[in-house]
Amino acid sequence: MPSKHLSLADIYGSDPIALQALGKWRVEPWRMAIFFIASGVLYAFVLPRLWGYPPQVDGINLINIVLVYPVAGYFYAYQPISILRTYDSVTRYLREEDKTHNPHFEKIAQTHARKLWWIVGLFFGLLGAGFGISYSLQHFREFWYSANWFEIAFIQSVRFLAFYCIGVSACRHIATSIELNNLFEHADFPLTVDADRLEVFRSVKNFALEFVGVAAIIALNLGLQPFLIEPPVLEFTMYVTLYFIVAPVSFFLPIWEAHQRMSRIKNSMLDRLNYDFQEESQRLYRKFDDDAKSITYLKEVETLHQLEKAIETVAKTTDWPFQGTTFYRLAATVISPFLLIIFEVFINLVSNLFTF
């Protein structure tokens, strides 16, 4: 890649849908969201009337139409912009010798160009549509969503696209995390007490939280299923397990090397300061022995005092690229889709205690 800068095309990689819809047609994120909403209205409200089925859309399908699928489509189109902005923030902190070469940018482009990412999205889309087709065939012509082959094909095509967007977005996040960690190995970070005040850390943290937030919105579909329908046990269990693994890992994955590097910088400085403190204390001790009646050691005492303050200051700096409150935000976000289930379990436990 001759340029020292990344472009959106580099982030799209070899993803055929992104190259066509986002690159060639320049579909904006909000248009992707409108597409899924319009498709949902068409297959759930308009077409069933043509087939002679009254509109009886359950809560889960309604959530998919107005929330989950539009959010998946919007984020699929928006995510490359966020990724590009995050790369730009990190590359500003590359060491000077690394800024004069562009192998980092070439490697980033190569990583995003891997066919594996969109093939995983394709598999995820086929998996989601496959479960939907299987369930529709079991209830063929029984409900509006299985009225005929066209209705099934239309609904599951939209479902495929939504799941494809989710799968590719997750893979992009992984690819970006890999390359961010590689960049962090070549970056120089100043120590800080408040990580949120450093633009690069704030940018990477927001990038990680964006993905977790979108995952939580999509998982709302799972969190409400037990209250609205009787979900297929295998599919439901698989998605819930996948969510509780992917969501937390997706937050820490892009910032792990930053944490490691911050820890190394902090420990290196503490080692040097403690070594200097020991040297100065030894020098002070020798002065006591050499001339116990003089006060020429006061300079060494002042140096020790300054070193002690420096050690305390460095020890207070953070070795994570976010403040502690971010962890609570992360936990609350991950759990939020399942709050109703947790509350119901809690109520049942309390009721059982009082029953006995």
Coordinates of N, CA and C in Angstrom, one line a residue, residues 6-230:
L6 N -4.8 5.0 6.1 CA -5.8 4.0 5.9 C -7.1 4.7 5.3
S7 N -7.9 3.9 4.6 CA -9.1 4.4 4.1 C -10.2 3.5 4.5
L8 N -11.5 3.9 4.2 CA -12.6 3.0 4.6 C -12.6 1.7 3.7
A9 N -12.0 1.8 2.5 CA -11.9 0.6 1.7 C -11.0 -0.4 2.3
D10 N -10.0 0.1 3.0 CA -9.1 -0.9 3.7 C -9.8 -1.6 4.8
I11 N -10.7 -0.9 5.5 CA -11.5 -1.5 6.6 C -12.6 -2.5 6.0
Y12 N -13.2 -2.1 4.9 CA -14.1 -3.1 4.3 C -13.5 -4.4 3.9
G13 N -12.2 -4.3 3.6 CA -11.5 -5.5 3.2 C -12.0 -6.2 2.0
S14 N -12.3 -7.5 2.1 CA -12.8 -8.2 0.9 C -14.3 -8.5 1.1
D15 N -14.9 -7.9 2.1 CA -16.3 -8.1 2.3 C -17.2 -7.7 1.1
P16 N -17.8 -8.6 0.4 CA -18.5 -8.2 -0.9 C -19.6 -7.3 -0.7
I17 N -20.4 -7.5 0.4 CA -21.6 -6.6 0.7 C -21.1 -5.2 1.0
A18 N -20.1 -5.1 1.9 CA -19.6 -3.8 2.2 C -19.0 -3.0 1.0
L19 N -18.2 -3.7 0.2 CA -17.6 -3.1 -1.0 C -18.7 -2.6 -1.9
Q20 N -19.8 -3.4 -2.1 CA -20.9 -2.9 -3.0 C -21.8 -1.9 -2.4
A21 N -22.3 -2.2 -1.2 CA -23.3 -1.3 -0.6 C -22.7 -0.1 0.0
L22 N -21.6 -0.2 0.8 CA -21.0 0.9 1.5 C -20.0 1.6 0.6
G23 N -19.2 0.8 -0.1 CA -18.2 1.4 -1.0 C -18.7 2.0 -2.2
K24 N -19.4 1.2 -3.1 CA -19.8 1.6 -4.4 C -21.1 2.5 -4.3
W25 N -22.1 2.0 -3.6 CA -23.4 2.7 -3.5 C -23.4 3.8 -2.4
R26 N -22.4 3.7 -1.5 CA -22.2 4.7 -0.5 C -23.5 4.8 0.4
V27 N -24.0 3.7 0.8 CA -25.2 3.6 1.7 C -24.8 4.1 3.1
E28 N -25.5 5.1 3.6 CA -25.2 5.6 4.9 C -25.8 4.7 6.0
P29 N -25.2 4.8 7.2 CA -25.7 3.9 8.3 C -27.2 4.1 8.5
W30 N -27.8 5.3 8.5 CA -29.2 5.4 8.8 C -30.0 4.8 7.7
R31 N -29.5 4.8 6.5 CA -30.3 4.1 5.4 C -30.3 2.6 5.6
M32 N -29.2 2.0 6.1 CA -29.2 0.6 6.4 C -30.3 0.3 7.5
A33 N -30.4 1.2 8.5 CA -31.4 0.9 9.5 C -32.8 1.0 8.9
I34 N -33.1 2.0 8.1 CA -34.4 2.2 7.4 C -34.7 1.0 6.5
F35 N -33.7 0.5 5.9 CA -33.9 -0.7 5.0 C -34.5 -1.9 5.8
F36 N -33.9 -2.1 7.0 CA -34.4 -3.3 7.8 C -35.8 -3.0 8.4
I37 N -36.0 -1.7 8.8 CA -37.3 -1.4 9.3 C -38.4 -1.5 8.2
A38 N -38.1 -1.0 7.0 CA -39.1 -1.1 5.9 C -39.3 -2.5 5.5
S39 N -38.3 -3.4 5.5 CA -38.4 -4.8 5.1 C -39.3 -5.5 6.2
G40 N -39.1 -5.1 7.5 CA -39.9 -5.8 8.5 C -41.3 -5.4 8.4
V41 N -41.6 -4.1 8.1 CA -43.0 -3.7 8.0 C -43.6 -4.4 6.8
L42 N -42.9 -4.6 5.7 CA -43.4 -5.2 4.5 C -43.7 -6.7 4.8
Y43 N -42.8 -7.4 5.4 CA -43.1 -8.9 5.5 C -43.9 -9.2 6.7
A44 N -44.0 -8.3 7.7 CA -44.8 -8.6 8.9 C -46.2 -8.0 8.9
F45 N -46.4 -6.9 8.1 CA -47.7 -6.3 8.1 C -48.4 -6.2 6.8
V46 N -47.6 -5.9 5.7 CA -48.2 -5.7 4.4 C -48.5 -7.1 3.7
L47 N -47.5 -7.9 3.6 CA -47.7 -9.2 2.9 C -48.7 -10.1 3.5
P48 N -48.7 -10.2 4.9 CA -49.7 -11.2 5.5 C -51.1 -10.8 5.1
R49 N -51.4 -9.6 4.9 CA -52.8 -9.2 4.5 C -53.1 -9.7 3.1
L50 N -52.1 -9.7 2.2 CA -52.3 -10.3 0.9 C -52.5 -11.8 0.9
W51 N -51.9 -12.5 1.9 CA -52.0 -13.9 2.0 C -53.3 -14.3 2.8
G52 N -54.0 -13.3 3.4 CA -55.2 -13.5 4.1 C -54.9 -13.8 5.6
Y53 N -53.8 -13.4 6.1 CA -53.5 -13.7 7.5 C -53.6 -12.3 8.3
P54 N -54.3 -12.3 9.4 CA -54.4 -11.1 10.2 C -53.0 -10.8 10.8
P55 N -52.7 -9.5 10.9 CA -51.4 -9.1 11.5 C -51.3 -9.5 13.0
Q56 N -50.5 -10.5 13.4 CA -50.4 -10.9 14.7 C -48.9 -11.1 15.1
V57 N -48.2 -10.0 15.0 CA -46.8 -10.0 15.2 C -46.5 -10.1 16.7
D58 N -45.7 -11.1 17.1 CA -45.4 -11.2 18.5 C -44.3 -10.3 18.9
G59 N -44.0 -10.2 20.2 CA -43.1 -9.2 20.7 C -41.7 -9.4 20.2
I60 N -41.2 -10.6 20.0 CA -39.9 -10.8 19.5 C -39.7 -10.4 18.1
N61 N -40.7 -10.7 17.2 CA -40.5 -10.2 15.9 C -40.6 -8.7 15.8
L62 N -41.4 -8.1 16.7 CA -41.5 -6.6 16.7 C -40.2 -6.0 17.2
I63 N -39.6 -6.6 18.2 CA -38.3 -6.1 18.6 C -37.2 -6.2 17.5
N64 N -37.3 -7.3 16.8 CA -36.3 -7.5 15.7 C -36.5 -6.4 14.6
I65 N -37.8 -6.2 14.3 CA -38.1 -5.2 13.2 C -37.7 -3.8 13.6
V66 N -38.0 -3.3 14.8 CA -37.8 -1.9 15.1 C -36.5 -1.7 15.9
L67 N -35.8 -2.7 16.3 CA -34.6 -2.5 17.2 C -33.4 -3.3 16.7
V68 N -33.5 -4.6 16.8 CA -32.3 -5.5 16.7 C -31.8 -5.4 15.2
Y69 N -32.6 -5.7 14.2 CA -32.1 -5.7 12.9 C -31.6 -4.3 12.4
P70 N -32.4 -3.2 12.7 CA -31.9 -1.9 12.3 C -30.6 -1.5 13.0
V71 N -30.4 -1.9 14.3 CA -29.2 -1.6 15.0 C -28.0 -2.4 14.4
A72 N -28.3 -3.6 14.0 CA -27.3 -4.4 13.4 C -26.8 -3.8 12.0
G73 N -27.8 -3.4 11.2 CA -27.5 -2.8 10.0 C -26.8 -1.4 10.1
Y74 N -27.3 -0.6 11.0 CA -26.7 0.7 11.3 C -25.2 0.5 11.7
F75 N -25.0 -0.4 12.7 CA -23.6 -0.5 13.2 C -22.7 -1.1 12.1
Y76 N -23.2 -2.0 11.3 CA -22.4 -2.6 10.2 C -21.9 -1.5 9.3
A77 N -22.7 -0.5 9.0 CA -22.3 0.6 8.1 C -21.4 1.6 8.9
Y78 N -21.7 1.8 10.2 CA -21.0 2.9 11.0 C -19.7 2.4 11.5
Q79 N -19.5 1.1 11.8 CA -18.3 0.6 12.4 C -17.0 0.9 11.7
P80 N -16.9 0.8 10.4 CA -15.7 1.1 9.7 C -15.2 2.6 10.0
I81 N -16.2 3.5 10.1 CA -15.8 4.9 10.4 C -15.2 5.0 11.8
S82 N -15.8 4.3 12.7 CA -15.3 4.3 14.1 C -13.9 3.6 14.2
I83 N -13.7 2.5 13.4 CA -12.4 1.8 13.4 C -11.4 2.8 12.8
L84 N -11.7 3.4 11.7 CA -10.7 4.3 11.1 C -10.3 5.5 12.1
R85 N -11.3 6.0 12.8 CA -11.0 7.1 13.8 C -10.1 6.6 14.9
T86 N -10.4 5.3 15.3 CA -9.6 4.7 16.4 C -8.1 4.5 16.0
Y87 N -7.9 4.0 14.8 CA -6.6 3.8 14.3 C -5.8 5.1 14.2
D88 N -6.5 6.2 13.8 CA -5.9 7.5 13.6 C -5.4 8.0 15.0
S89 N -6.2 7.7 16.1 CA -5.9 8.2 17.4 C -4.6 7.5 17.9
V90 N -4.6 6.2 17.6 CA -3.4 5.4 18.1 C -2.2 5.7 17.4
T91 N -2.2 5.8 16.1 CA -1.0 6.0 15.3 C -0.3 7.4 15.6
R92 N -1.0 8.3 16.2 CA -0.4 9.5 16.7 C 0.6 9.3 17.8
Y93 N 0.5 8.2 18.4 CA 1.4 7.9 19.6 C 2.5 6.9 19.2
L94 N 2.6 6.6 17.9 CA 3.7 5.7 17.5 C 5.0 6.4 17.7
R95 N 6.0 5.6 18.0 CA 7.4 6.1 18.2 C 7.8 6.8 16.9
E96 N 8.7 7.8 17.0 CA 9.1 8.6 15.9 C 9.6 7.7 14.7
E97 N 10.4 6.7 15.1 CA 11.0 5.9 14.1 C 10.0 5.0 13.3
D98 N 8.8 4.8 14.0 CA 7.8 4.0 13.3 C 6.9 4.9 12.5
K99 N 6.9 6.2 12.7 CA 6.0 7.1 12.0 C 6.6 7.3 10.6
T100 N 7.9 7.0 10.4 CA 8.5 7.3 9.1 C 8.4 6.1 8.1
H101 N 7.8 5.0 8.6 CA 7.6 3.8 7.7 C 6.1 3.5 7.7
N102 N 5.7 2.7 6.7 CA 4.3 2.4 6.7 C 3.9 0.9 6.7
P103 N 4.8 0.0 7.2 CA 4.5 -1.4 7.3 C 3.3 -1.6 8.2
H104 N 3.1 -0.8 9.2 CA 1.9 -1.0 10.1 C 0.6 -0.8 9.3
F105 N 0.6 0.2 8.4 CA -0.7 0.4 7.7 C -0.9 -0.7 6.6
E106 N 0.2 -1.2 6.1 CA 0.1 -2.3 5.1 C -0.5 -3.6 5.8
K107 N 0.1 -3.8 7.0 CA -0.4 -5.0 7.8 C -1.8 -4.9 8.2
I108 N -2.2 -3.7 8.6 CA -3.6 -3.4 9.0 C -4.6 -3.7 7.8
A109 N -4.2 -3.2 6.6 CA -5.0 -3.4 5.5 C -5.1 -4.9 5.1
Q110 N -3.9 -5.6 5.2 CA -3.9 -7.1 4.9 C -4.8 -7.8 5.9
T111 N -4.7 -7.5 7.2 CA -5.5 -8.2 8.2 C -7.0 -8.0 7.9
H112 N -7.5 -6.8 7.6 CA -8.9 -6.6 7.3 C -9.3 -7.2 6.0
A113 N -8.3 -7.4 5.1 CA -8.7 -8.0 3.8 C -8.9 -9.5 3.8
R114 N -8.6 -10.1 4.9 CA -8.8 -11.6 5.0 C -10.2 -12.0 4.7
K115 N -10.4 -13.0 3.8 CA -11.7 -13.5 3.5 C -12.4 -14.2 4.7
L116 N -11.6 -14.6 5.6 CA -12.1 -15.3 6.8 C -13.2 -14.5 7.5
W117 N -13.0 -13.2 7.6 CA -14.0 -12.4 8.3 C -15.4 -12.4 7.7
W118 N -15.5 -12.2 6.4 CA -16.9 -12.2 5.9 C -17.4 -13.6 5.7
I119 N -16.5 -14.6 5.6 CA -16.9 -16.0 5.5 C -17.6 -16.4 6.8
V120 N -17.0 -15.9 7.9 CA -17.6 -16.2 9.2 C -19.0 -15.5 9.3
G121 N -19.1 -14.3 8.8 CA -20.4 -13.6 8.7 C -21.4 -14.3 7.9
L122 N -20.9 -14.9 6.7 CA -21.7 -15.7 5.9 C -22.3 -16.9 6.6
F123 N -21.4 -17.6 7.3 CA -21.8 -18.8 8.1 C -22.8 -18.4 9.2
F124 N -22.5 -17.3 9.9 CA -23.5 -16.8 10.9 C -24.8 -16.5 10.3
G125 N -24.8 -15.8 9.1 CA -26.1 -15.5 8.5 C -26.8 -16.7 8.1
L126 N -26.1 -17.7 7.5 CA -26.8 -19.0 7.1 C -27.3 -19.7 8.3
L127 N -26.6 -19.7 9.4 CA -27.0 -20.3 10.7 C -28.3 -19.7 11.2
G128 N -28.3 -18.4 11.2 CA -29.6 -17.7 11.7 C -30.7 -18.0 10.8
A129 N -30.5 -17.9 9.4 CA -31.6 -18.1 8.5 C -32.0 -19.6 8.5
G130 N -31.0 -20.5 8.7 CA -31.3 -21.9 8.8 C -32.2 -22.3 9.9
F131 N -32.0 -21.7 11.1 CA -32.9 -22.0 12.2 C -34.3 -21.5 11.9
G132 N -34.3 -20.3 11.3 CA -35.6 -19.7 11.0 C -36.4 -20.5 9.9
I133 N -35.7 -21.0 8.9 CA -36.4 -21.8 7.9 C -36.9 -23.1 8.5
S134 N -36.0 -23.7 9.3 CA -36.4 -25.0 10.0 C -37.7 -24.8 10.8
Y135 N -37.8 -23.7 11.6 CA -38.9 -23.5 12.4 C -40.2 -23.2 11.6
S136 N -40.0 -22.4 10.5 CA -41.1 -22.1 9.6 C -41.6 -23.3 8.9
L137 N -40.8 -24.2 8.5 CA -41.2 -25.4 7.8 C -42.0 -26.3 8.7
Q138 N -41.6 -26.3 10.0 CA -42.4 -27.1 11.0 C -43.8 -26.6 11.2
H139 N -44.0 -25.3 10.9 CA -45.3 -24.7 11.0 C -45.8 -24.1 9.7
F140 N -45.5 -24.8 8.6 CA -45.8 -24.3 7.3 C -47.3 -24.0 7.1
R141 N -47.6 -22.8 6.7 CA -48.9 -22.2 6.4 C -49.8 -22.1 7.7
E142 N -49.1 -22.3 8.8 CA -49.8 -22.2 10.1 C -49.9 -20.7 10.6
F143 N -48.8 -20.0 10.4 CA -48.7 -18.6 10.8 C -48.3 -17.7 9.6
W144 N -48.4 -16.4 9.9 CA -48.1 -15.4 8.8 C -46.7 -15.5 8.3
Y145 N -45.7 -15.8 9.2 CA -44.3 -15.9 8.7 C -44.0 -17.2 8.0
S146 N -45.0 -18.1 7.9 CA -44.8 -19.4 7.1 C -46.0 -19.6 6.2
A147 N -46.6 -18.4 5.7 CA -47.8 -18.5 4.9 C -47.5 -19.2 3.6
N148 N -46.3 -19.0 3.0 CA -46.0 -19.7 1.7 C -44.4 -19.6 1.5
W149 N -43.9 -20.1 0.5 CA -42.5 -20.1 0.2 C -41.9 -18.7 0.1
F150 N -42.7 -17.9 -0.6 CA -42.2 -16.5 -0.8 C -42.0 -15.8 0.5
E151 N -43.0 -15.9 1.4 CA -42.9 -15.2 2.7 C -41.8 -15.7 3.5
I152 N -41.6 -17.1 3.5 CA -40.4 -17.6 4.2 C -39.1 -17.1 3.6
A153 N -39.0 -17.2 2.3 CA -37.8 -16.7 1.6 C -37.5 -15.3 1.9
F154 N -38.5 -14.4 1.9 CA -38.3 -13.0 2.1 C -37.8 -12.7 3.6
I155 N -38.6 -13.3 4.5 CA -38.2 -13.1 5.9 C -36.8 -13.6 6.2
Q156 N -36.5 -14.8 5.8 CA -35.2 -15.4 6.1 C -34.1 -14.7 5.4
S157 N -34.4 -14.1 4.2 CA -33.3 -13.3 3.5 C -32.9 -12.1 4.3
V158 N -34.0 -11.4 4.9 CA -33.7 -10.3 5.7 C -33.0 -10.8 7.0
R159 N -33.4 -11.9 7.6 CA -32.8 -12.4 8.8 C -31.3 -12.8 8.5
F160 N -31.1 -13.3 7.3 CA -29.7 -13.7 6.9 C -28.8 -12.4 6.8
L161 N -29.3 -11.3 6.2 CA -28.6 -10.1 6.1 C -28.3 -9.5 7.5
A162 N -29.3 -9.6 8.4 CA -29.1 -9.0 9.7 C -28.0 -9.8 10.5
F163 N -28.1 -11.1 10.4 CA -27.1 -12.0 11.1 C -25.7 -11.9 10.4
Y164 N -25.7 -11.7 9.1 CA -24.5 -11.4 8.4 C -23.8 -10.2 8.9
C165 N -24.6 -9.1 9.1 CA -24.1 -7.8 9.6 C -23.5 -8.0 11.0
I166 N -24.2 -8.8 11.8 CA -23.7 -9.1 13.2 C -22.4 -9.8 13.2
G167 N -22.4 -10.9 12.3 CA -21.2 -11.7 12.3 C -20.0 -11.0 11.7
V168 N -20.1 -10.2 10.7 CA -19.0 -9.4 10.1 C -18.6 -8.3 11.1
S169 N -19.5 -7.7 11.7 CA -19.2 -6.6 12.7 C -18.3 -7.2 13.8
A170 N -18.7 -8.4 14.3 CA -17.9 -9.1 15.3 C -16.5 -9.4 14.8
C171 N -16.4 -9.9 13.6 CA -15.1 -10.2 13.0 C -14.2 -9.0 12.8
R172 N -14.9 -7.9 12.3 CA -14.1 -6.6 12.2 C -13.6 -6.2 13.5
H173 N -14.4 -6.4 14.6 CA -13.9 -6.0 15.9 C -12.7 -6.8 16.3
I174 N -12.7 -8.1 16.0 CA -11.5 -8.9 16.3 C -10.3 -8.5 15.5
A175 N -10.5 -8.3 14.2 CA -9.4 -7.8 13.3 C -8.8 -6.5 13.8
T176 N -9.7 -5.6 14.2 CA -9.2 -4.3 14.7 C -8.5 -4.5 16.0
S177 N -9.0 -5.3 16.9 CA -8.3 -5.6 18.2 C -6.9 -6.1 18.0
I178 N -6.8 -7.0 17.1 CA -5.5 -7.6 16.8 C -4.5 -6.5 16.4
E179 N -4.9 -5.7 15.5 CA -4.0 -4.6 14.9 C -3.8 -3.5 15.9
L180 N -4.8 -3.2 16.8 CA -4.6 -2.2 17.8 C -3.5 -2.7 18.8
N181 N -3.6 -3.9 19.2 CA -2.6 -4.5 20.1 C -1.2 -4.5 19.4
N182 N -1.1 -4.7 18.1 CA 0.2 -4.6 17.5 C 0.7 -3.2 17.5
L183 N -0.2 -2.2 17.3 CA 0.2 -0.8 17.3 C 0.7 -0.4 18.7
F184 N 0.0 -0.9 19.7 CA 0.3 -0.5 21.1 C 1.7 -0.9 21.4
E185 N 2.2 -2.0 20.8 CA 3.6 -2.4 21.1 C 4.6 -1.4 20.6
H186 N 4.2 -0.5 19.7 CA 5.1 0.5 19.1 C 4.8 1.9 19.5
A187 N 3.9 2.0 20.5 CA 3.5 3.3 20.9 C 4.1 3.8 22.2
D188 N 4.3 5.1 22.4 CA 4.8 5.6 23.6 C 3.7 6.4 24.4
F189 N 3.3 5.9 25.5 CA 2.2 6.5 26.3 C 2.7 7.2 27.5
P190 N 2.3 8.4 27.7 CA 2.6 9.1 29.0 C 1.8 8.5 30.1
L191 N 2.4 8.4 31.3 CA 1.6 7.9 32.5 C 0.6 8.9 32.8
T192 N -0.6 8.5 33.3 CA -1.7 9.4 33.6 C -2.4 8.8 34.8
V193 N -3.0 9.8 35.6 CA -3.9 9.4 36.7 C -5.3 9.2 36.2
D194 N -5.7 10.0 35.3 CA -7.0 10.0 34.7 C -6.9 9.6 33.2
A195 N -7.1 8.3 32.9 CA -6.9 7.8 31.5 C -8.0 8.4 30.6
D196 N -9.1 8.8 31.1 CA -10.1 9.3 30.2 C -9.8 10.7 29.6
R197 N -8.8 11.3 30.2 CA -8.3 12.7 29.8 C -7.3 12.5 28.6
L198 N -6.9 11.3 28.4 CA -5.9 11.1 27.2 C -6.7 10.6 26.0
E199 N -6.7 11.4 24.9 CA -7.6 11.2 23.8 C -7.4 9.8 23.2
V200 N -6.2 9.2 23.2 CA -6.1 7.9 22.6 C -6.8 6.8 23.4
F201 N -6.7 6.9 24.7 CA -7.4 5.9 25.6 C -8.9 6.1 25.5
R202 N -9.3 7.3 25.5 CA -10.7 7.6 25.4 C -11.3 7.1 24.1
S203 N -10.6 7.2 23.0 CA -11.0 6.7 21.7 C -11.1 5.2 21.7
V204 N -10.1 4.5 22.2 CA -10.1 3.0 22.2 C -11.2 2.5 23.2
K205 N -11.3 3.1 24.3 CA -12.4 2.7 25.3 C -13.7 2.9 24.6
N206 N -14.0 4.0 24.0 CA -15.3 4.2 23.3 C -15.5 3.2 22.2
F207 N -14.5 2.9 21.5 CA -14.6 1.8 20.4 C -15.0 0.5 21.0
A208 N -14.4 0.1 22.1 CA -14.7 -1.2 22.8 C -16.1 -1.1 23.3
L209 N -16.5 0.0 24.0 CA -17.8 0.1 24.6 C -19.0 0.1 23.5
E210 N -18.7 0.7 22.4 CA -19.6 0.8 21.3 C -20.1 -0.7 20.9
F211 N -19.1 -1.5 20.7 CA -19.4 -2.9 20.3 C -20.2 -3.6 21.4
V212 N -19.8 -3.4 22.7 CA -20.5 -4.1 23.8 C -22.0 -3.5 23.9
G213 N -22.1 -2.2 23.6 CA -23.5 -1.6 23.7 C -24.4 -2.2 22.6
V214 N -23.8 -2.3 21.4 CA -24.6 -2.9 20.3 C -24.9 -4.4 20.6
A215 N -24.0 -5.1 21.1 CA -24.2 -6.5 21.5 C -25.3 -6.6 22.5
A216 N -25.4 -5.7 23.5 CA -26.4 -5.7 24.5 C -27.8 -5.4 23.9
I217 N -27.9 -4.5 23.0 CA -29.1 -4.2 22.3 C -29.6 -5.4 21.5
I218 N -28.7 -6.0 20.8 CA -29.1 -7.2 20.1 C -29.5 -8.3 21.0
A219 N -28.8 -8.4 22.1 CA -29.2 -9.5 23.1 C -30.5 -9.2 23.8
L220 N -31.0 -8.0 23.7 CA -32.4 -7.8 24.3 C -33.4 -8.7 23.7
N221 N -33.2 -9.1 22.5 CA -34.0 -10.1 21.8 C -34.0 -11.4 22.7
L222 N -32.8 -11.8 23.1 CA -32.7 -13.0 23.9 C -33.3 -12.8 25.3
G223 N -33.0 -11.7 25.9 CA -33.5 -11.4 27.3 C -35.0 -11.4 27.4
L224 N -35.7 -11.1 26.4 CA -37.2 -11.0 26.5 C -37.9 -12.2 25.9
Q225 N -37.1 -13.1 25.2 CA -37.8 -14.3 24.6 C -38.5 -15.1 25.6
P226 N -38.0 -15.5 26.8 CA -38.8 -16.3 27.7 C -40.1 -15.7 28.2
F227 N -40.2 -14.4 28.1 CA -41.5 -13.8 28.5 C -42.5 -13.6 27.4
L228 N -42.0 -13.7 26.1 CA -42.9 -13.5 25.0 C -43.3 -14.7 24.2
I229 N -42.3 -15.7 24.1 CA -42.5 -16.9 23.4 C -41.8 -18.0 24.1
E230 N -42.0 -19.2 23.6 CA -41.2 -20.4 24.1 C -40.1 -20.6 23.1

